[in-house]
PDB file of C-alpha atoms in Angstrom:
ATOM      1  CA  MET A   1       6.846  11.001   0.086  1.00 48.00           C
ATOM      2  CA  THR A   2       7.895   9.460  -3.409  1.00 46.00           C
ATOM      3  CA  THR A   3       9.294  11.064  -6.009  1.00 38.00           C
ATOM      4  CA  GLU A   4       6.328  10.542  -8.174  1.00 42.00           C
ATOM      5  CA  THR A   5       4.295  11.976  -5.536  1.00 43.00           C
ATOM      6  CA  ALA A   6       6.090  15.143  -4.956  1.00 41.00           C
ATOM      7  CA  ARG A   7       6.327  15.817  -8.824  1.00 39.00           C
ATOM      8  CA  ALA A   8       2.378  15.522  -9.176  1.00 40.00           C
ATOM      9  CA  ARG A   9       1.849  17.669  -6.332  1.00 45.00           C
ATOM     10  CA  ALA A  10       4.372  20.371  -7.797  1.00 40.00           C
ATOM     11  CA  SER A  11       2.730  20.249 -11.294  1.00 41.00           C
ATOM     12  CA  ALA A  12      -0.907  20.522  -9.556  1.00 41.00           C
ATOM     13  CA  ALA A  13       0.498  23.688  -7.954  1.00 41.00           C
ATOM     14  CA  ALA A  14       2.330  25.234 -10.847  1.00 42.00           C
ATOM     15  CA  GLY A  15      -0.851  24.509 -13.097  1.00 42.00           C
ATOM     16  CA  ARG A  16      -3.484  25.848 -10.508  1.00 38.00           C
ATOM     17  CA  THR A  17      -5.189  22.671 -11.172  1.00 44.00           C
ATOM     18  CA  ARG A  18      -6.898  20.228  -8.832  1.00 45.00           C
ATOM     19  CA  PRO A  19      -4.951  16.949  -8.121  1.00 46.00           C
ATOM     20  CA  THR A  20      -4.543  14.652 -10.878  1.00 48.00           C
ATOM     21  CA  ASP A  21      -5.830  11.795  -8.964  1.00 61.00           C
ATOM     22  CA  PRO A  22      -8.509  12.343  -6.249  1.00 68.00           C
ATOM     23  CA  VAL A  23      -7.648   9.234  -4.514  1.00 82.00           C
ATOM     24  CA  LEU A  24      -3.881   8.614  -3.638  1.00 91.00           C
ATOM     25  CA  TYR A  25      -2.055   6.104  -1.299  1.00 94.00           C
ATOM     26  CA  GLU A  26       1.342   6.845   0.310  1.00 95.00           C
ATOM     27  CA  LEU A  27       3.503   3.958   1.846  1.00 95.00           C
ATOM     28  CA  VAL A  28       4.529   5.845   5.068  1.00 96.00           C
ATOM     29  CA  THR A  29       6.336   2.957   6.833  1.00 96.00           C
ATOM     30  CA  PRO A  30       7.342  -0.091   5.284  1.00 96.00           C
ATOM     31  CA  GLY A  31       6.963  -3.071   7.442  1.00 96.00           C
ATOM     32  CA  ALA A  32       9.505  -5.999   7.811  1.00 94.00           C
ATOM     33  CA  GLY A  33       9.769  -8.303   4.772  1.00 93.00           C
ATOM     34  CA  PRO A  34       7.849 -11.816   5.067  1.00 94.00           C
ATOM     35  CA  VAL A  35      10.853 -13.706   3.822  1.00 96.00           C
ATOM     36  CA  ARG A  36      14.201 -13.240   5.875  1.00 96.00           C
ATOM     37  CA  LEU A  37      17.298 -12.628   4.046  1.00 97.00           C
ATOM     38  CA  LYS A  38      19.011 -15.903   5.273  1.00 97.00           C
ATOM     39  CA  ASP A  39      15.826 -18.018   4.510  1.00 97.00           C
ATOM     40  CA  ALA A  40      15.923 -16.721   0.950  1.00 98.00           C
ATOM     41  CA  LYS A  41      19.756 -17.443   0.636  1.00 98.00           C
ATOM     42  CA  ALA A  42      19.053 -20.897   2.015  1.00 98.00           C
ATOM     43  CA  TYR A  43      16.587 -21.266  -0.973  1.00 98.00           C
ATOM     44  CA  LEU A  44      18.561 -19.798  -3.427  1.00 97.00           C
ATOM     45  CA  LYS A  45      21.774 -22.253  -2.189  1.00 97.00           C
ATOM     46  CA  VAL A  46      23.769 -18.886  -1.693  1.00 96.00           C
ATOM     47  CA  ASP A  47      26.551 -19.404   0.692  1.00 94.00           C
ATOM     48  CA  ASN A  48      28.485 -16.150   0.691  1.00 92.00           C
ATOM     49  CA  LYS A  49      27.700 -12.631   1.469  1.00 95.00           C
ATOM     50  CA  SER A  50      28.977 -10.851  -1.752  1.00 95.00           C
ATOM     51  CA  ASP A  51      25.209 -11.411  -3.212  1.00 95.00           C
ATOM     52  CA  ASP A  52      23.515 -10.179  -0.319  1.00 97.00           C
ATOM     53  CA  PHE A  53      22.581  -6.716  -1.729  1.00 97.00           C
ATOM     54  CA  VAL A  54      21.567  -8.643  -5.050  1.00 97.00           C
ATOM     55  CA  VAL A  55      19.095 -10.881  -3.027  1.00 98.00           C
ATOM     56  CA  ARG A  56      17.869  -8.189  -0.876  1.00 97.00           C
ATOM     57  CA  SER A  57      17.047  -6.134  -3.630  1.00 97.00           C
ATOM     58  CA  LEU A  58      15.404  -8.928  -5.708  1.00 98.00           C
ATOM     59  CA  LEU A  59      13.566  -9.926  -2.891  1.00 97.00           C
ATOM     60  CA  LEU A  60      11.937  -6.377  -2.240  1.00 97.00           C
ATOM     61  CA  ALA A  61      10.888  -6.268  -5.666  1.00 97.00           C
ATOM     62  CA  VAL A  62       9.270  -9.702  -5.662  1.00 98.00           C
ATOM     63  CA  VAL A  63       7.248  -8.572  -2.367  1.00 97.00           C
ATOM     64  CA  GLN A  64       6.311  -5.315  -3.750  1.00 96.00           C
ATOM     65  CA  TYR A  65       4.864  -6.986  -6.933  1.00 97.00           C
ATOM     66  CA  ALA A  66       2.992  -9.660  -4.935  1.00 97.00           C
ATOM     67  CA  GLU A  67       1.350  -6.785  -2.820  1.00 95.00           C
ATOM     68  CA  LYS A  68       0.418  -4.866  -6.024  1.00 94.00           C
ATOM     69  CA  TYR A  69      -0.573  -7.926  -7.787  1.00 95.00           C
ATOM     70  CA  THR A  70      -2.828  -9.617  -4.980  1.00 94.00           C
ATOM     71  CA  GLY A  71      -4.065  -6.190  -3.563  1.00 92.00           C
ATOM     72  CA  ARG A  72      -2.988  -7.408  -0.245  1.00 93.00           C
ATOM     73  CA  ASP A  73      -0.112  -6.484   1.957  1.00 95.00           C
ATOM     74  CA  PHE A  74       2.415  -9.417   2.929  1.00 95.00           C
ATOM     75  CA  ARG A  75       3.822  -6.578   5.567  1.00 95.00           C
ATOM     76  CA  ALA A  76       2.610  -4.797   8.426  1.00 96.00           C
ATOM     77  CA  ASN A  77       2.736  -1.446   6.294  1.00 97.00           C
ATOM     78  CA  GLY A  78       1.589   2.236   7.503  1.00 98.00           C
ATOM     79  CA  TRP A  79      -0.260   4.009   4.912  1.00 97.00           C
ATOM     80  CA  LYS A  80      -1.645   7.533   4.169  1.00 97.00           C
ATOM     81  CA  LEU A  81      -4.699   7.800   1.940  1.00 96.00           C
ATOM     82  CA  LEU A  82      -5.161  11.172   0.279  1.00 94.00           C
ATOM     83  CA  LEU A  83      -8.652  12.486  -0.747  1.00 92.00           C
ATOM     84  CA  ASP A  84     -10.235  15.347  -2.370  1.00 88.00           C
ATOM     85  CA  GLY A  85     -13.306  15.215   0.035  1.00 88.00           C
ATOM     86  CA  PHE A  86     -15.340  13.212   2.610  1.00 91.00           C
ATOM     87  CA  GLU A  87     -17.810  10.346   1.446  1.00 90.00           C
ATOM     88  CA  ASP A  88     -20.245   8.441   3.544  1.00 89.00           C
ATOM     89  CA  ARG A  89     -18.217   5.345   3.075  1.00 92.00           C
ATOM     90  CA  ILE A  90     -14.512   5.816   2.745  1.00 96.00           C
ATOM     91  CA  CYS A  91     -13.139   2.722   1.185  1.00 95.00           C
ATOM     92  CA  LEU A  92      -9.423   1.411   2.419  1.00 95.00           C
ATOM     93  CA  ARG A  93      -8.215  -0.356  -0.508  1.00 93.00           C
ATOM     94  CA  ARG A  94      -5.179  -2.116   0.990  1.00 93.00           C
ATOM     95  CA  SER A  95      -6.005  -5.401   3.000  1.00 92.00           C
ATOM     96  CA  PRO A  96      -6.148  -6.519   5.664  1.00 93.00           C
ATOM     97  CA  VAL A  97      -6.468  -3.183   7.328  1.00 96.00           C
ATOM     98  CA  ALA A  98      -5.569  -3.455  11.112  1.00 96.00           C
ATOM     99  CA  SER A  99      -6.294   0.083  12.656  1.00 97.00           C
ATOM    100  CA  VAL A 100      -6.917   3.673  11.730  1.00 98.00           C
ATOM    101  CA  THR A 101      -4.672   5.772  13.437  1.00 97.00           C
ATOM    102  CA  GLN A 102      -6.270   8.975  12.535  1.00 97.00           C
ATOM    103  CA  VAL A 103      -8.638  11.284  10.087  1.00 97.00           C
ATOM    104  CA  GLN A 104      -7.446  14.907   9.208  1.00 95.00           C
ATOM    105  CA  TYR A 105      -8.996  17.364   7.224  1.00 93.00           C
ATOM    106  CA  THR A 106      -7.392  20.701   5.965  1.00 90.00           C
ATOM    107  CA  LEU A 107      -8.719  23.712   7.746  1.00 88.00           C
ATOM    108  CA  ALA A 108      -7.390  27.344   6.782  1.00 86.00           C
ATOM    109  CA  GLY A 109      -4.302  25.448   5.651  1.00 84.00           C
ATOM    110  CA  THR A 110      -3.584  23.442   8.451  1.00 87.00           C
ATOM    111  CA  LEU A 111      -4.413  19.800   9.326  1.00 90.00           C
ATOM    112  CA  THR A 112      -6.860  19.216  11.957  1.00 93.00           C
ATOM    113  CA  THR A 113      -7.373  15.845  13.660  1.00 96.00           C
ATOM    114  CA  ILE A 114     -11.052  14.562  13.838  1.00 96.00           C
ATOM    115  CA  ALA A 115     -12.298  13.246  17.000  1.00 97.00           C
ATOM    116  CA  ALA A 116     -12.144   9.123  16.711  1.00 96.00           C
ATOM    117  CA  THR A 117     -15.734   9.234  18.529  1.00 96.00           C
ATOM    118  CA  VAL A 118     -16.771  10.333  14.922  1.00 97.00           C
ATOM    119  CA  TYR A 119     -16.115   7.666  12.847  1.00 97.00           C
ATOM    120  CA  TYR A 120     -15.311   3.683  13.095  1.00 97.00           C
ATOM    121  CA  LEU A 121     -13.462   1.343  11.052  1.00 98.00           C
ATOM    122  CA  LYS A 122     -15.517  -1.805   9.594  1.00 97.00           C
ATOM    123  CA  LYS A 123     -13.120  -4.607   8.878  1.00 95.00           C
ATOM    124  CA  GLY A 124     -14.040  -6.590   5.629  1.00 90.00           C
ATOM    125  CA  PRO A 125     -12.318  -9.939   4.168  1.00 84.00           C
ATOM    126  CA  GLN A 126     -10.990  -7.908   1.506  1.00 88.00           C
ATOM    127  CA  TRP A 127     -11.555  -4.143   1.500  1.00 92.00           C
ATOM    128  CA  SER A 128     -12.328  -2.098   4.879  1.00 95.00           C
ATOM    129  CA  GLU A 129     -14.388   1.051   5.497  1.00 97.00           C
ATOM    130  CA  VAL A 130     -14.342   4.200   7.373  1.00 97.00           C
ATOM    131  CA  LEU A 131     -17.911   4.920   8.203  1.00 97.00           C
ATOM    132  CA  LEU A 132     -19.474   7.591  10.443  1.00 97.00           C
ATOM    133  CA  LEU A 133     -21.064   6.609  13.784  1.00 97.00           C
ATOM    134  CA  ASP A 134     -24.727   7.110  14.328  1.00 95.00           C
ATOM    135  CA  GLU A 135     -25.565  10.858  14.390  1.00 94.00           C
ATOM    136  CA  GLN A 136     -22.442  12.138  13.527  1.00 96.00           C
ATOM    137  CA  GLU A 137     -21.179  14.135  10.331  1.00 94.00           C
ATOM    138  CA  TRP A 138     -17.844  14.863   8.670  1.00 95.00           C
ATOM    139  CA  PRO A 139     -16.557  18.490   9.018  1.00 91.00           C
ATOM    140  CA  SER A 140     -18.256  20.802   6.026  1.00 86.00           C
ATOM    141  CA  ASP A 141     -15.803  23.853   6.885  1.00 79.00           C
ATOM    142  CA  GLY A 142     -12.672  22.448   5.279  1.00 77.00           C
ATOM    143  CA  ASP A 143     -10.730  24.094   2.644  1.00 73.00           C
ATOM    144  CA  ASP A 144     -11.595  23.454  -1.098  1.00 71.00           C
ATOM    145  CA  VAL A 145      -9.460  21.371  -3.082  1.00 59.00           C
ATOM    146  CA  GLU A 146     -10.346  23.655  -6.050  1.00 58.00           C
ATOM    147  CA  THR A 147      -8.726  26.557  -4.003  1.00 56.00           C
ATOM    148  CA  THR A 148      -5.824  24.519  -2.631  1.00 54.00           C
ATOM    149  CA  ASN A 149      -4.525  22.341  -5.375  1.00 52.00           C
ATOM    150  CA  GLU A 150      -3.945  19.855  -3.045  1.00 68.00           C
ATOM    151  CA  HIS A 151      -5.625  16.706  -1.419  1.00 75.00           C
ATOM    152  CA  THR A 152      -7.670  18.149   1.456  1.00 83.00           C
ATOM    153  CA  ILE A 153      -8.317  14.895   3.677  1.00 92.00           C
ATOM    154  CA  GLU A 154      -5.466  12.438   5.051  1.00 95.00           C
ATOM    155  CA  ILE A 155      -6.451   9.034   6.604  1.00 96.00           C
ATOM    156  CA  THR A 156      -3.397   7.376   8.346  1.00 97.00           C
ATOM    157  CA  PHE A 157      -3.811   3.587   8.839  1.00 97.00           C
ATOM    158  CA  ALA A 158      -2.089   0.577   9.047  1.00 97.00           C
ATOM    159  CA  THR A 159      -2.418  -3.223   7.364  1.00 96.00           C
ATOM    160  CA  ALA A 160      -1.607  -6.360   9.180  1.00 93.00           C
ATOM    161  CA  VAL A 161       0.358  -9.439   8.185  1.00 89.00           C
ATOM    162  CA  PRO A 162      -2.286 -11.626   6.549  1.00 84.00           C
ATOM    163  CA  ALA A 163      -3.290 -15.351   7.514  1.00 79.00           C
ATOM    164  CA  LEU A 164      -2.303 -18.294   5.245  1.00 75.00           C
ATOM    165  CA  LEU A 165       1.214 -16.350   5.012  1.00 82.00           C
ATOM    166  CA  GLU A 166       3.284 -19.480   4.555  1.00 88.00           C
ATOM    167  CA  GLU A 167       1.530 -19.890   1.230  1.00 89.00           C
ATOM    168  CA  ALA A 168       2.526 -16.442  -0.141  1.00 93.00           C
ATOM    169  CA  ARG A 169       5.936 -16.945   1.153  1.00 95.00           C
ATOM    170  CA  SER A 170       6.511 -20.066  -0.674  1.00 96.00           C
ATOM    171  CA  ALA A 171       5.171 -18.216  -3.748  1.00 97.00           C
ATOM    172  CA  MET A 172       7.726 -15.386  -3.565  1.00 98.00           C
ATOM    173  CA  LEU A 173      10.568 -17.776  -2.981  1.00 98.00           C
ATOM    174  CA  ARG A 174       9.545 -19.431  -6.173  1.00 98.00           C
ATOM    175  CA  HIS A 175       9.262 -15.931  -7.802  1.00 98.00           C
ATOM    176  CA  LEU A 176      12.712 -14.777  -6.352  1.00 98.00           C
ATOM    177  CA  ALA A 177      14.467 -17.670  -7.670  1.00 98.00           C
ATOM    178  CA  TYR A 178      13.581 -17.336 -11.166  1.00 98.00           C
ATOM    179  CA  LEU A 179      14.234 -13.468 -10.976  1.00 98.00           C
ATOM    180  CA  TYR A 180      17.788 -14.326  -9.243  1.00 98.00           C
ATOM    181  CA  GLN A 181      18.677 -16.953 -11.950  1.00 97.00           C
ATOM    182  CA  ASN A 182      17.579 -14.533 -14.857  1.00 97.00           C
ATOM    183  CA  ARG A 183      18.317 -11.282 -13.146  1.00 92.00           C
ATOM    184  CA  GLY A 184      18.680  -8.600 -16.009  1.00 89.00           C
ATOM    185  CA  ASP A 185      17.027 -10.550 -18.673  1.00 94.00           C
ATOM    186  CA  CYS A 186      13.302 -10.450 -17.321  1.00 94.00           C
ATOM    187  CA  SER A 187      11.076  -8.277 -15.132  1.00 95.00           C
ATOM    188  CA  SER A 188       9.259  -9.088 -11.993  1.00 96.00           C
ATOM    189  CA  GLU A 189       5.947  -9.675 -13.753  1.00 97.00           C
ATOM    190  CA  GLU A 190       7.560 -12.107 -16.630  1.00 97.00           C
ATOM    191  CA  ALA A 191       9.246 -14.116 -13.592  1.00 98.00           C
ATOM    192  CA  ALA A 192       6.281 -14.483 -11.718  1.00 98.00           C
ATOM    193  CA  ARG A 193       4.461 -15.733 -14.801  1.00 97.00           C
ATOM    194  CA  ARG A 194       7.310 -18.237 -15.598  1.00 97.00           C
ATOM    195  CA  SER A 195       7.914 -19.559 -12.511  1.00 97.00           C
ATOM    196  CA  GLY A 196       4.480 -20.522 -11.599  1.00 97.00           C
ATOM    197  CA  ALA A 197       4.007 -17.849  -8.823  1.00 98.00           C
ATOM    198  CA  THR A 198       1.435 -15.958 -10.539  1.00 97.00           C
ATOM    199  CA  GLU A 199      -1.048 -18.809 -10.083  1.00 96.00           C
ATOM    200  CA  MET A 200       0.069 -19.195  -6.622  1.00 96.00           C
ATOM    201  CA  TYR A 201      -0.551 -15.296  -6.100  1.00 96.00           C
ATOM    202  CA  ASP A 202      -4.158 -15.767  -7.514  1.00 95.00           C
ATOM    203  CA  HIS A 203      -4.979 -17.461  -4.425  1.00 92.00           C
ATOM    204  CA  PHE A 204      -4.728 -14.451  -2.566  1.00 90.00           C
ATOM    205  CA  ARG A 205      -5.650 -12.045  -5.029  1.00 92.00           C
ATOM    206  CA  VAL A 206      -8.465  -9.401  -4.003  1.00 90.00           C
ATOM    207  CA  ALA A 207     -11.480  -9.116  -6.270  1.00 79.00           C
ATOM    208  CA  ARG A 208     -11.415  -5.823  -7.862  1.00 67.00           C
ATOM    209  CA  LEU A 209     -14.927  -4.604  -8.617  1.00 52.00           C
TER     210      LEU A 209
END
């Protein structure tokens, strides 16, 4: 759990209010980066190990920026979606989704797993959805978010490495090079724009409706 998430939950509990955001995504298990350290160093023409930590840190910042900007995961990440309540169509706003591991809801203060025979994953070219199978319903006996002050539903799912990753990797290397050459003098966003990486990222960007 991130520090921001922990603080939000602590604040909600202290103030006896419902969670600030009815929908919250937590990155549980980050996947391997799309650009290896040795490939990044070769692109930057760095042949020593003294800058490994710097390059690795900047590379992570680039990947995180690219994922946030495009709305796509460029790593096979493990996610947890926290919700206030069930909906007929539960949209997973990460892409591309590979699988749903489990759907759980809070019953009497305990997370209870819902059988996989109740729902299915509908994969889409951008967002994917968790939908009910025919003649199935979501449980109605779960804890009330107004009472618990916490999200009452957790959906664990995984994303996959997208197609056309090579194009995205080229954009990240360009982004990284500018950020490395101007480290300490510009943000990830500014480096993406000035290096031309933003225009390349636009090819992968998920349309936000």
